[in-house]
PDB file of C-alpha atoms in Angstrom:
ATOM      1  CA  MET S  88      -8.816  12.857 -23.027  1.00  0.00           C
ATOM      2  CA  LYS S  89      -9.498   9.890 -20.907  1.00  0.00           C
ATOM      3  CA  GLU S  90      -7.263   6.905 -21.360  1.00  0.00           C
ATOM      4  CA  CYS S  91      -6.899   3.656 -19.336  1.00  0.00           C
ATOM      5  CA  ILE S  92      -3.505   3.459 -17.565  1.00  0.00           C
ATOM      6  CA  TYR S  93      -3.437  -0.544 -18.554  1.00  0.00           C
ATOM      7  CA  CYS S  94      -5.344  -1.087 -21.660  1.00  0.00           C
ATOM      8  CA  LYS S  95      -5.400   2.335 -23.118  1.00  0.00           C
ATOM      9  CA  SER S  96      -9.468   1.871 -23.603  1.00  0.00           C
ATOM     10  CA  ASN S  97     -11.386   5.312 -23.837  1.00  0.00           C
ATOM     11  CA  SER S  98     -14.582   3.834 -22.416  1.00  0.00           C
ATOM     12  CA  PHE S  99     -15.086   4.505 -18.546  1.00  0.00           C
ATOM     13  CA  LEU S 100     -17.734   4.515 -16.020  1.00  0.00           C
ATOM     14  CA  THR S 101     -17.528   7.379 -13.332  1.00  0.00           C
ATOM     15  CA  ILE S 102     -17.324   5.895 -10.023  1.00  0.00           C
ATOM     16  CA  SER S 103     -16.690   8.961  -7.857  1.00  0.00           C
ATOM     17  CA  LYS S 104     -16.784  12.943  -8.998  1.00  0.00           C
ATOM     18  CA  ARG S 105     -14.309  13.869  -6.418  1.00  0.00           C
ATOM     19  CA  VAL S 106     -11.826  12.303  -4.003  1.00  0.00           C
ATOM     20  CA  ARG S 107     -11.303  13.235  -0.424  1.00  0.00           C
ATOM     21  CA  ASP S 108      -8.353  15.747  -0.725  1.00  0.00           C
ATOM     22  CA  SER S 109      -8.776  17.198  -4.430  1.00  0.00           C
ATOM     23  CA  SER S 110     -11.605  18.711  -6.243  1.00  0.00           C
ATOM     24  CA  LYS S 111      -9.779  18.403  -9.544  1.00  0.00           C
ATOM     25  CA  HIS S 112      -9.836  14.702  -9.588  1.00  0.00           C
ATOM     26  CA  SER S 113     -12.429  11.899 -10.037  1.00  0.00           C
ATOM     27  CA  ILE S 114     -12.421   8.125 -10.012  1.00  0.00           C
ATOM     28  CA  ILE S 115     -13.281   6.038 -13.117  1.00  0.00           C
ATOM     29  CA  LYS S 116     -13.509   2.415 -14.213  1.00  0.00           C
ATOM     30  CA  CYS S 117     -12.335   1.033 -17.397  1.00  0.00           C
ATOM     31  CA  ILE S 118     -15.343  -0.523 -19.090  1.00  0.00           C
ATOM     32  CA  LYS S 119     -12.751  -3.079 -20.882  1.00  0.00           C
ATOM     33  CA  CYS S 120     -10.393  -4.422 -18.303  1.00  0.00           C
ATOM     34  CA  HIS S 121     -12.286  -3.050 -14.989  1.00  0.00           C
ATOM     35  CA  LEU S 122      -9.190  -1.129 -13.935  1.00  0.00           C
ATOM     36  CA  VAL S 123     -10.331   1.552 -11.365  1.00  0.00           C
ATOM     37  CA  GLN S 124      -8.204   4.640 -11.573  1.00  0.00           C
ATOM     38  CA  LEU S 125      -7.758   8.322 -10.803  1.00  0.00           C
ATOM     39  CA  PHE S 126      -8.607  10.894 -13.249  1.00  0.00           C
ATOM     40  CA  PRO S 127      -6.826  12.861 -14.590  1.00  0.00           C
ATOM     41  CA  ILE S 128      -3.341  11.147 -13.983  1.00  0.00           C
ATOM     42  CA  PRO S 129      -0.974  13.617 -12.241  1.00  0.00           C
ATOM     43  CA  SER S 130       2.203  14.416 -14.406  1.00  0.00           C
ATOM     44  CA  SER S 131       5.324  13.225 -13.266  1.00  0.00           C
ATOM     45  CA  HIS S 132       6.537  16.582 -11.993  1.00  0.00           C
ATOM     46  CA  ASP S 133       3.437  17.006  -9.858  1.00  0.00           C
ATOM     47  CA  ASP S 134       3.643  13.654  -8.489  1.00  0.00           C
ATOM     48  CA  LYS S 135       7.302  14.400  -7.347  1.00  0.00           C
ATOM     49  CA  SER S 136       6.382  17.572  -5.650  1.00  0.00           C
ATOM     50  CA  PHE S 137       3.472  15.869  -4.021  1.00  0.00           C
ATOM     51  CA  TYR S 138       5.499  13.265  -2.510  1.00  0.00           C
ATOM     52  CA  ASN S 139       8.448  15.533  -1.795  1.00  0.00           C
ATOM     53  CA  LYS S 140       6.321  17.664   0.351  1.00  0.00           C
ATOM     54  CA  GLY S 141       4.539  14.772   1.999  1.00  0.00           C
ATOM     55  CA  ARG S 142       1.150  15.778   0.770  1.00  0.00           C
ATOM     56  CA  GLN S 143      -0.301  12.422   1.259  1.00  0.00           C
ATOM     57  CA  PHE S 144       0.567  12.333   4.890  1.00  0.00           C
ATOM     58  CA  THR S 145      -0.017  16.123   5.630  1.00  0.00           C
ATOM     59  CA  ASN S 146      -3.165  16.460   3.587  1.00  0.00           C
ATOM     60  CA  ILE S 147      -4.713  14.324   6.615  1.00  0.00           C
ATOM     61  CA  HIS S 148      -2.300  14.710   9.456  1.00  0.00           C
ATOM     62  CA  LYS S 149      -1.815  18.244  10.666  1.00  0.00           C
ATOM     63  CA  ASN S 150       0.710  17.258  13.379  1.00  0.00           C
ATOM     64  CA  PHE S 151       3.055  14.455  13.773  1.00  0.00           C
ATOM     65  CA  HIS S 152       5.831  13.150  15.779  1.00  0.00           C
ATOM     66  CA  ILE S 153       8.158  10.208  15.138  1.00  0.00           C
ATOM     67  CA  LYS S 154       7.053   8.506  18.440  1.00  0.00           C
ATOM     68  CA  THR S 155       3.455   8.810  17.359  1.00  0.00           C
ATOM     69  CA  LEU S 156       4.323   7.587  13.607  1.00  0.00           C
ATOM     70  CA  ARG S 157       6.111   4.362  15.300  1.00  0.00           C
ATOM     71  CA  VAL S 158       3.016   3.398  17.516  1.00  0.00           C
ATOM     72  CA  ASN S 159       0.548   3.806  14.631  1.00  0.00           C
ATOM     73  CA  GLN S 160       2.601   1.645  12.273  1.00  0.00           C
ATOM     74  CA  ARG S 161       3.733  -0.913  14.805  1.00  0.00           C
ATOM     75  CA  ALA S 162       1.155  -3.329  13.705  1.00  0.00           C
ATOM     76  CA  ASP S 163       1.887  -3.216  10.179  1.00  0.00           C
ATOM     77  CA  THR S 164       5.755  -3.204  10.743  1.00  0.00           C
ATOM     78  CA  PHE S 165       5.521  -6.449  12.835  1.00  0.00           C
ATOM     79  CA  ARG S 166       2.919  -8.065  10.570  1.00  0.00           C
ATOM     80  CA  ARG S 167       5.028  -7.686   7.576  1.00  0.00           C
ATOM     81  CA  ALA S 168       8.390  -8.752   9.331  1.00  0.00           C
ATOM     82  CA  ASN S 169       6.759 -11.447  10.617  1.00  0.00           C
ATOM     83  CA  LEU S 170       5.724 -12.682   6.954  1.00  0.00           C
ATOM     84  CA  ILE S 171       9.275 -12.197   5.567  1.00  0.00           C
ATOM     85  CA  SER S 172      10.717 -14.127   8.574  1.00  0.00           C
ATOM     86  CA  LYS S 173       8.422 -17.027   7.602  1.00  0.00           C
ATOM     87  CA  LEU S 174       9.222 -16.858   3.822  1.00  0.00           C
ATOM     88  CA  ALA S 175      12.993 -16.102   3.945  1.00  0.00           C
ATOM     89  CA  PRO S 176      16.014 -17.048   6.119  1.00  0.00           C
ATOM     90  CA  LYS S 177      18.126 -14.787   7.974  1.00  0.00           C
ATOM     91  CA  LYS S 178      20.806 -12.876   6.443  1.00  0.00           C
ATOM     92  CA  SER S 179      18.463 -12.631   3.352  1.00  0.00           C
ATOM     93  CA  THR S 180      18.925  -9.370   1.319  1.00  0.00           C
ATOM     94  CA  ILE S 181      15.797  -7.241   1.247  1.00  0.00           C
ATOM     95  CA  LEU S 182      14.952  -4.462  -0.828  1.00  0.00           C
ATOM     96  CA  ASP S 183      11.906  -2.271   0.628  1.00  0.00           C
ATOM     97  CA  VAL S 184      10.361  -0.081  -2.320  1.00  0.00           C
ATOM     98  CA  GLY S 185       8.781   2.884  -0.997  1.00  0.00           C
ATOM     99  CA  SER S 186      10.201   2.281   2.367  1.00  0.00           C
ATOM    100  CA  GLY S 187       8.552   5.212   3.748  1.00  0.00           C
ATOM    101  CA  PHE S 188       9.572   6.227   7.617  1.00  0.00           C
ATOM    102  CA  GLY S 189      11.866   3.370   7.639  1.00  0.00           C
ATOM    103  CA  PHE S 190      10.378   1.078  10.214  1.00  0.00           C
ATOM    104  CA  PHE S 191      10.190  -2.040   8.402  1.00  0.00           C
ATOM    105  CA  ILE S 192      13.931  -1.494   7.500  1.00  0.00           C
ATOM    106  CA  GLU S 193      14.676  -0.941  11.093  1.00  0.00           C
ATOM    107  CA  GLU S 194      13.005  -4.131  12.281  1.00  0.00           C
ATOM    108  CA  MET S 195      14.330  -6.355   9.454  1.00  0.00           C
ATOM    109  CA  LYS S 196      17.936  -5.409  10.587  1.00  0.00           C
ATOM    110  CA  LYS S 197      17.032  -6.362  14.201  1.00  0.00           C
ATOM    111  CA  ARG S 198      16.078  -9.684  13.110  1.00  0.00           C
ATOM    112  CA  ASP S 199      19.332 -10.330  11.226  1.00  0.00           C
ATOM    113  CA  TYR S 200      18.415  -9.620   7.620  1.00  0.00           C
ATOM    114  CA  CYS S 201      20.191  -7.405   5.258  1.00  0.00           C
ATOM    115  CA  PRO S 202      17.767  -4.525   4.291  1.00  0.00           C
ATOM    116  CA  GLN S 203      17.825  -1.523   2.106  1.00  0.00           C
ATOM    117  CA  GLY S 204      15.123   0.823   0.702  1.00  0.00           C
ATOM    118  CA  ILE S 205      14.167   3.199  -1.985  1.00  0.00           C
ATOM    119  CA  GLU S 206      12.288   6.255  -1.214  1.00  0.00           C
ATOM    120  CA  ILE S 207      11.502   8.961  -3.650  1.00  0.00           C
ATOM    121  CA  SER S 208       9.799  11.202  -1.113  1.00  0.00           C
ATOM    122  CA  ASP S 209      12.148  13.830   0.443  1.00  0.00           C
ATOM    123  CA  PHE S 210       9.889  14.110   3.295  1.00  0.00           C
ATOM    124  CA  ALA S 211       9.736  10.423   4.293  1.00  0.00           C
ATOM    125  CA  ARG S 212      13.254   9.779   3.601  1.00  0.00           C
ATOM    126  CA  ASN S 213      14.449  12.465   5.759  1.00  0.00           C
ATOM    127  CA  ILE S 214      12.478  10.846   8.546  1.00  0.00           C
ATOM    128  CA  SER S 215      13.730   7.597   7.663  1.00  0.00           C
ATOM    129  CA  GLN S 216      17.317   8.784   8.270  1.00  0.00           C
ATOM    130  CA  LYS S 217      16.618   9.371  11.802  1.00  0.00           C
ATOM    131  CA  ILE S 218      15.019   5.789  12.237  1.00  0.00           C
ATOM    132  CA  THR S 219      17.585   3.461  10.521  1.00  0.00           C
ATOM    133  CA  LYS S 220      21.096   3.493   9.411  1.00  0.00           C
ATOM    134  CA  GLU S 221      20.628   1.202   6.493  1.00  0.00           C
ATOM    135  CA  GLN S 222      20.878   2.707   2.951  1.00  0.00           C
ATOM    136  CA  VAL S 223      17.747   4.282   1.460  1.00  0.00           C
ATOM    137  CA  PHE S 224      18.127   5.193  -2.037  1.00  0.00           C
ATOM    138  CA  ASP S 225      16.704   8.106  -3.926  1.00  0.00           C
ATOM    139  CA  ILE S 226      15.658   6.525  -7.230  1.00  0.00           C
ATOM    140  CA  ASP S 227      12.746   6.493  -9.327  1.00  0.00           C
ATOM    141  CA  ILE S 228      12.641   2.834 -10.567  1.00  0.00           C
ATOM    142  CA  LEU S 229      10.826   4.023 -13.631  1.00  0.00           C
ATOM    143  CA  LYS S 230      13.500   5.911 -14.918  1.00  0.00           C
ATOM    144  CA  ASP S 231      16.873   3.979 -13.263  1.00  0.00           C
ATOM    145  CA  SER S 232      17.215   0.775 -11.134  1.00  0.00           C
ATOM    146  CA  ILE S 233      19.731  -0.668  -8.862  1.00  0.00           C
ATOM    147  CA  GLN S 234      22.238  -3.005 -10.536  1.00  0.00           C
ATOM    148  CA  LYS S 235      21.851  -5.582  -7.912  1.00  0.00           C
ATOM    149  CA  GLN S 236      19.665  -8.373  -7.167  1.00  0.00           C
ATOM    150  CA  TYR S 237      17.724  -9.185  -3.719  1.00  0.00           C
ATOM    151  CA  ASP S 238      16.228 -12.171  -2.334  1.00  0.00           C
ATOM    152  CA  ILE S 239      13.334 -10.534  -1.354  1.00  0.00           C
ATOM    153  CA  VAL S 240      11.536  -7.385  -2.858  1.00  0.00           C
ATOM    154  CA  THR S 241       8.990  -5.694  -1.164  1.00  0.00           C
ATOM    155  CA  ILE S 242       6.354  -2.728  -2.322  1.00  0.00           C
ATOM    156  CA  PHE S 243       3.980  -2.259   0.894  1.00  0.00           C
ATOM    157  CA  HIS S 244       1.087   0.037  -0.468  1.00  0.00           C
ATOM    158  CA  VAL S 245       3.305   1.360  -3.368  1.00  0.00           C
ATOM    159  CA  LEU S 246       1.640  -0.436  -6.631  1.00  0.00           C
ATOM    160  CA  GLU S 247      -1.663   1.907  -6.324  1.00  0.00           C
ATOM    161  CA  HIS S 248       0.573   4.942  -6.563  1.00  0.00           C
ATOM    162  CA  LEU S 249       1.682   4.229 -10.037  1.00  0.00           C
ATOM    163  CA  SER S 250       0.969   5.361 -13.499  1.00  0.00           C
ATOM    164  CA  LYS S 251       2.862   2.699 -15.233  1.00  0.00           C
ATOM    165  CA  PRO S 252       2.309  -0.264 -12.987  1.00  0.00           C
ATOM    166  CA  VAL S 253       3.538  -2.920 -15.826  1.00  0.00           C
ATOM    167  CA  ILE S 254       6.758  -1.109 -16.498  1.00  0.00           C
ATOM    168  CA  PHE S 255       7.429  -0.810 -13.002  1.00  0.00           C
ATOM    169  CA  LEU S 256       7.048  -4.659 -12.162  1.00  0.00           C
ATOM    170  CA  LYS S 257       9.086  -5.589 -15.058  1.00  0.00           C
ATOM    171  CA  LYS S 258      11.981  -3.263 -13.688  1.00  0.00           C
ATOM    172  CA  LEU S 259      11.522  -5.137 -10.336  1.00  0.00           C
ATOM    173  CA  LYS S 260      11.789  -8.339 -11.729  1.00  0.00           C
ATOM    174  CA  LYS S 261      15.251  -7.839 -12.907  1.00  0.00           C
ATOM    175  CA  MET S 262      16.145  -6.926  -9.282  1.00  0.00           C
ATOM    176  CA  ILE S 263      14.833 -10.133  -7.827  1.00  0.00           C
ATOM    177  CA  ALA S 264      17.106 -13.282  -7.468  1.00  0.00           C
ATOM    178  CA  LYS S 265      16.246 -16.621  -8.749  1.00  0.00           C
ATOM    179  CA  PRO S 266      14.650 -17.945  -6.714  1.00  0.00           C
ATOM    180  CA  GLY S 267      13.504 -14.808  -5.029  1.00  0.00           C
ATOM    181  CA  LYS S 268       9.992 -13.221  -3.993  1.00  0.00           C
ATOM    182  CA  LEU S 269       8.104 -10.140  -4.550  1.00  0.00           C
ATOM    183  CA  ILE S 270       5.833  -9.126  -1.790  1.00  0.00           C
ATOM    184  CA  ILE S 271       3.102  -6.773  -2.889  1.00  0.00           C
ATOM    185  CA  GLU S 272       0.604  -5.235  -0.430  1.00  0.00           C
ATOM    186  CA  VAL S 273      -2.289  -3.004  -1.511  1.00  0.00           C
ATOM    187  CA  PRO S 274      -5.700  -1.623  -0.161  1.00  0.00           C
ATOM    188  CA  ASN S 275      -8.391  -4.214  -1.319  1.00  0.00           C
ATOM    189  CA  LEU S 276     -10.825  -2.733  -3.608  1.00  0.00           C
ATOM    190  CA  ASN S 277     -13.331  -5.124  -2.517  1.00  0.00           C
ATOM    191  CA  ASP S 278     -13.051  -4.110   1.052  1.00  0.00           C
ATOM    192  CA  LEU S 279     -16.652  -4.513   2.646  1.00  0.00           C
ATOM    193  CA  MET S 280     -16.474  -0.748   3.878  1.00  0.00           C
ATOM    194  CA  VAL S 281     -16.398   0.503   0.466  1.00  0.00           C
ATOM    195  CA  SER S 282     -19.437  -1.138  -0.470  1.00  0.00           C
ATOM    196  CA  SER S 283     -21.374  -0.730   2.757  1.00  0.00           C
ATOM    197  CA  ASN S 284     -20.672   2.940   4.314  1.00  0.00           C
ATOM    198  CA  ILE S 285     -20.991   6.126   2.089  1.00  0.00           C
ATOM    199  CA  SER S 286     -18.586   8.359   4.604  1.00  0.00           C
ATOM    200  CA  TYR S 287     -15.737   5.537   4.187  1.00  0.00           C
ATOM    201  CA  ARG S 288     -15.952   5.434   0.475  1.00  0.00           C
ATOM    202  CA  GLN S 289     -15.978   9.028   0.289  1.00  0.00           C
ATOM    203  CA  PHE S 290     -12.653   8.975   2.270  1.00  0.00           C
ATOM    204  CA  TYR S 291     -11.346   6.016   0.564  1.00  0.00           C
ATOM    205  CA  TRP S 292     -10.915   7.837  -2.797  1.00  0.00           C
ATOM    206  CA  GLN S 293      -7.635   9.927  -2.672  1.00  0.00           C
ATOM    207  CA  ARG S 294      -5.266  12.021  -4.812  1.00  0.00           C
ATOM    208  CA  ALA S 295      -2.441  10.008  -4.082  1.00  0.00           C
ATOM    209  CA  HIS S 296      -3.781   6.712  -5.122  1.00  0.00           C
ATOM    210  CA  LEU S 297      -3.726   6.425  -9.114  1.00  0.00           C
ATOM    211  CA  LEU S 298      -4.885   2.717  -9.024  1.00  0.00           C
ATOM    212  CA  TYR S 299      -7.602   0.925  -6.978  1.00  0.00           C
ATOM    213  CA  LEU S 300      -6.876  -2.893  -7.071  1.00  0.00           C
ATOM    214  CA  ASN S 301      -8.323  -6.180  -6.376  1.00  0.00           C
ATOM    215  CA  LYS S 302      -7.255  -9.971  -6.936  1.00  0.00           C
ATOM    216  CA  GLU S 303      -8.477  -9.593 -10.717  1.00  0.00           C
ATOM    217  CA  THR S 304      -7.001  -6.438 -11.678  1.00  0.00           C
ATOM    218  CA  ILE S 305      -3.587  -7.344  -9.934  1.00  0.00           C
ATOM    219  CA  SER S 306      -3.636 -10.647 -11.554  1.00  0.00           C
ATOM    220  CA  ILE S 307      -3.775  -8.885 -14.973  1.00  0.00           C
ATOM    221  CA  LEU S 308      -0.772  -6.632 -14.283  1.00  0.00           C
ATOM    222  CA  LEU S 309       1.476  -9.576 -12.834  1.00  0.00           C
ATOM    223  CA  GLU S 310       0.673 -11.536 -15.976  1.00  0.00           C
ATOM    224  CA  SER S 311       1.491  -8.523 -18.164  1.00  0.00           C
ATOM    225  CA  ALA S 312       4.915  -8.124 -16.432  1.00  0.00           C
ATOM    226  CA  GLY S 313       5.669 -11.502 -16.846  1.00  0.00           C
ATOM    227  CA  PHE S 314       5.010 -13.051 -13.522  1.00  0.00           C
ATOM    228  CA  SER S 315       3.205 -16.417 -13.474  1.00  0.00           C
ATOM    229  CA  GLU S 316       3.463 -17.793  -9.891  1.00  0.00           C
ATOM    230  CA  TYR S 317       1.710 -15.956  -7.310  1.00  0.00           C
ATOM    231  CA  GLU S 318      -0.385 -16.527  -4.318  1.00  0.00           C
ATOM    232  CA  PHE S 319      -3.041 -14.115  -2.642  1.00  0.00           C
ATOM    233  CA  TRP S 320      -3.366 -13.563   1.083  1.00  0.00           C
ATOM    234  CA  TYR S 321      -6.319 -11.331   2.437  1.00  0.00           C
ATOM    235  CA  THR S 322      -5.406  -9.266   5.293  1.00  0.00           C
ATOM    236  CA  GLN S 323      -7.682  -7.147   7.770  1.00  0.00           C
ATOM    237  CA  ARG S 324      -5.375  -4.558   9.292  1.00  0.00           C
ATOM    238  CA  TYR S 325      -8.044  -2.446  10.997  1.00  0.00           C
ATOM    239  CA  GLY S 326     -10.217  -3.802  14.105  1.00  0.00           C
ATOM    240  CA  LEU S 327     -13.699  -4.105  14.883  1.00  0.00           C
ATOM    241  CA  SER S 328     -13.389  -0.645  17.011  1.00  0.00           C
ATOM    242  CA  ASN S 329     -12.390   0.892  13.552  1.00  0.00           C
ATOM    243  CA  PHE S 330     -15.350  -0.590  11.811  1.00  0.00           C
ATOM    244  CA  MET S 331     -17.901   0.589  14.887  1.00  0.00           C
ATOM    245  CA  ASN S 332     -16.451   3.987  14.804  1.00  0.00           C
ATOM    246  CA  TRP S 333     -17.070   4.342  10.875  1.00  0.00           C
ATOM    247  CA  MET S 334     -20.579   3.094  11.450  1.00  0.00           C
ATOM    248  CA  MET S 335     -21.352   5.300  14.328  1.00  0.00           C
ATOM    249  CA  ASN S 336     -19.577   8.726  13.640  1.00  0.00           C
ATOM    250  CA  ASN S 337     -18.894   8.382   9.708  1.00  0.00           C
ATOM    251  CA  SER S 338     -15.310   9.644  10.049  1.00  0.00           C
ATOM    252  CA  PRO S 339     -11.715   8.101  10.399  1.00  0.00           C
ATOM    253  CA  GLN S 340      -9.332   7.429  13.378  1.00  0.00           C
ATOM    254  CA  ILE S 341      -6.845   9.830  12.176  1.00  0.00           C
ATOM    255  CA  ASP S 342      -4.406  10.182  15.213  1.00  0.00           C
ATOM    256  CA  LYS S 343      -4.970   6.892  16.809  1.00  0.00           C
ATOM    257  CA  PRO S 344      -6.187   4.203  14.598  1.00  0.00           C
ATOM    258  CA  THR S 345      -7.463   0.935  16.046  1.00  0.00           C
ATOM    259  CA  PHE S 346      -5.786  -2.250  14.555  1.00  0.00           C
ATOM    260  CA  GLU S 347      -7.153  -4.753  17.352  1.00  0.00           C
ATOM    261  CA  THR S 348      -9.434  -4.967  20.346  1.00  0.00           C
ATOM    262  CA  HIS S 349      -8.139  -6.631  23.326  1.00  0.00           C
ATOM    263  CA  GLY S 350      -9.604  -8.046  26.462  1.00  0.00           C
ATOM    264  CA  ASN S 351     -13.372  -9.742  26.695  1.00  0.00           C
ATOM    265  CA  TYR S 352     -13.951  -8.939  23.120  1.00  0.00           C
ATOM    266  CA  ASP S 353     -11.280 -10.805  21.574  1.00  0.00           C
ATOM    267  CA  TRP S 354     -13.576 -13.707  20.395  1.00  0.00           C
ATOM    268  CA  LEU S 355     -15.506 -10.923  18.442  1.00  0.00           C
ATOM    269  CA  GLU S 356     -12.688  -9.278  17.098  1.00  0.00           C
ATOM    270  CA  ASN S 357     -11.300 -12.690  15.783  1.00  0.00           C
ATOM    271  CA  LEU S 358     -14.687 -13.666  14.308  1.00  0.00           C
ATOM    272  CA  TYR S 359     -14.851  -9.964  12.301  1.00  0.00           C
ATOM    273  CA  LYS S 360     -11.549 -10.355  10.983  1.00  0.00           C
ATOM    274  CA  LYS S 361     -11.732 -13.981   9.944  1.00  0.00           C
ATOM    275  CA  GLU S 362     -15.271 -13.693   8.115  1.00  0.00           C
ATOM    276  CA  LEU S 363     -13.598 -10.478   6.064  1.00  0.00           C
ATOM    277  CA  ILE S 364     -10.563 -12.635   5.157  1.00  0.00           C
ATOM    278  CA  LYS S 365     -12.704 -15.656   4.279  1.00  0.00           C
ATOM    279  CA  THR S 366     -14.887 -13.701   1.917  1.00  0.00           C
ATOM    280  CA  GLY S 367     -12.177 -11.721   0.294  1.00  0.00           C
ATOM    281  CA  LYS S 368     -13.726  -8.633   1.713  1.00  0.00           C
ATOM    282  CA  SER S 369     -10.827  -7.282   3.922  1.00  0.00           C
ATOM    283  CA  ASP S 370      -9.071  -4.073   3.875  1.00  0.00           C
ATOM    284  CA  THR S 371      -5.919  -5.269   2.355  1.00  0.00           C
ATOM    285  CA  LEU S 372      -4.677  -7.750  -0.019  1.00  0.00           C
ATOM    286  CA  THR S 373      -1.198  -9.323   0.039  1.00  0.00           C
ATOM    287  CA  VAL S 374       0.424 -11.308  -2.766  1.00  0.00           C
ATOM    288  CA  VAL S 375       3.553 -13.391  -2.748  1.00  0.00           C
ATOM    289  CA  VAL S 376       5.112 -13.472  -5.967  1.00  0.00           C
ATOM    290  CA  ASP S 377       7.915 -16.218  -7.180  1.00  0.00           C
ATOM    291  CA  ASN S 378      10.481 -15.190  -9.486  1.00  0.00           C
TER     292      ASN S 378
END
């Protein structure tokens, strides 16, 4: 039986009959609260196995090396680190939930912060142990928590993976110092490419993402979790070359994604990204939440 993750309504619209890496799932939108979500929702056991085996990554990437991972994630790592460096002084404690391969933790340690991580995926956590010496916990926050408060808690591309987002956010709230901040980053459902390119849209829906979020639905989740002060920032991660590749080839840049175009076309790159950010149609949405 279909039931909304958030409001428990049983009324839905079908957005897509399948996702890119599973013929067993579809994408639906709740008519009552407008939350777009995966159907059916995987069991916690299935999800644990999915992430332990690194299926979100290996379903797309057949071969990988740590050097390649580092290069491909460099733009995100520095952009996120620069944001935190503006929001919090050095020596601040940071908990990166869903810390993945550990590049962000590594960078924040270099910048004289005190970072730790949580990563439930054996696959990702084992790789992160080769990247950073900082502590990365194997904790499912929905079942347990760390008895410590941090100045900054970050969840970069984590919220969309959760079947119980409000409970998760409530648990995080207890782990943030006062004053402290929660930094959320998610794919933006209002991404221009989702509505303008059929091939991109078909690739966009995936088994790993249980939720597809925008400013309105994130606000609902935050308010329900007890957060009242937050600010939205739009970010365009992928550059003009990535856009042109989709428009011309109708396929992703798997092994070498393009985040920026340099040289004589800097002005065009900047214009492209600024317009998407201005109109709220960028590929990424960041929320800075005060506790």
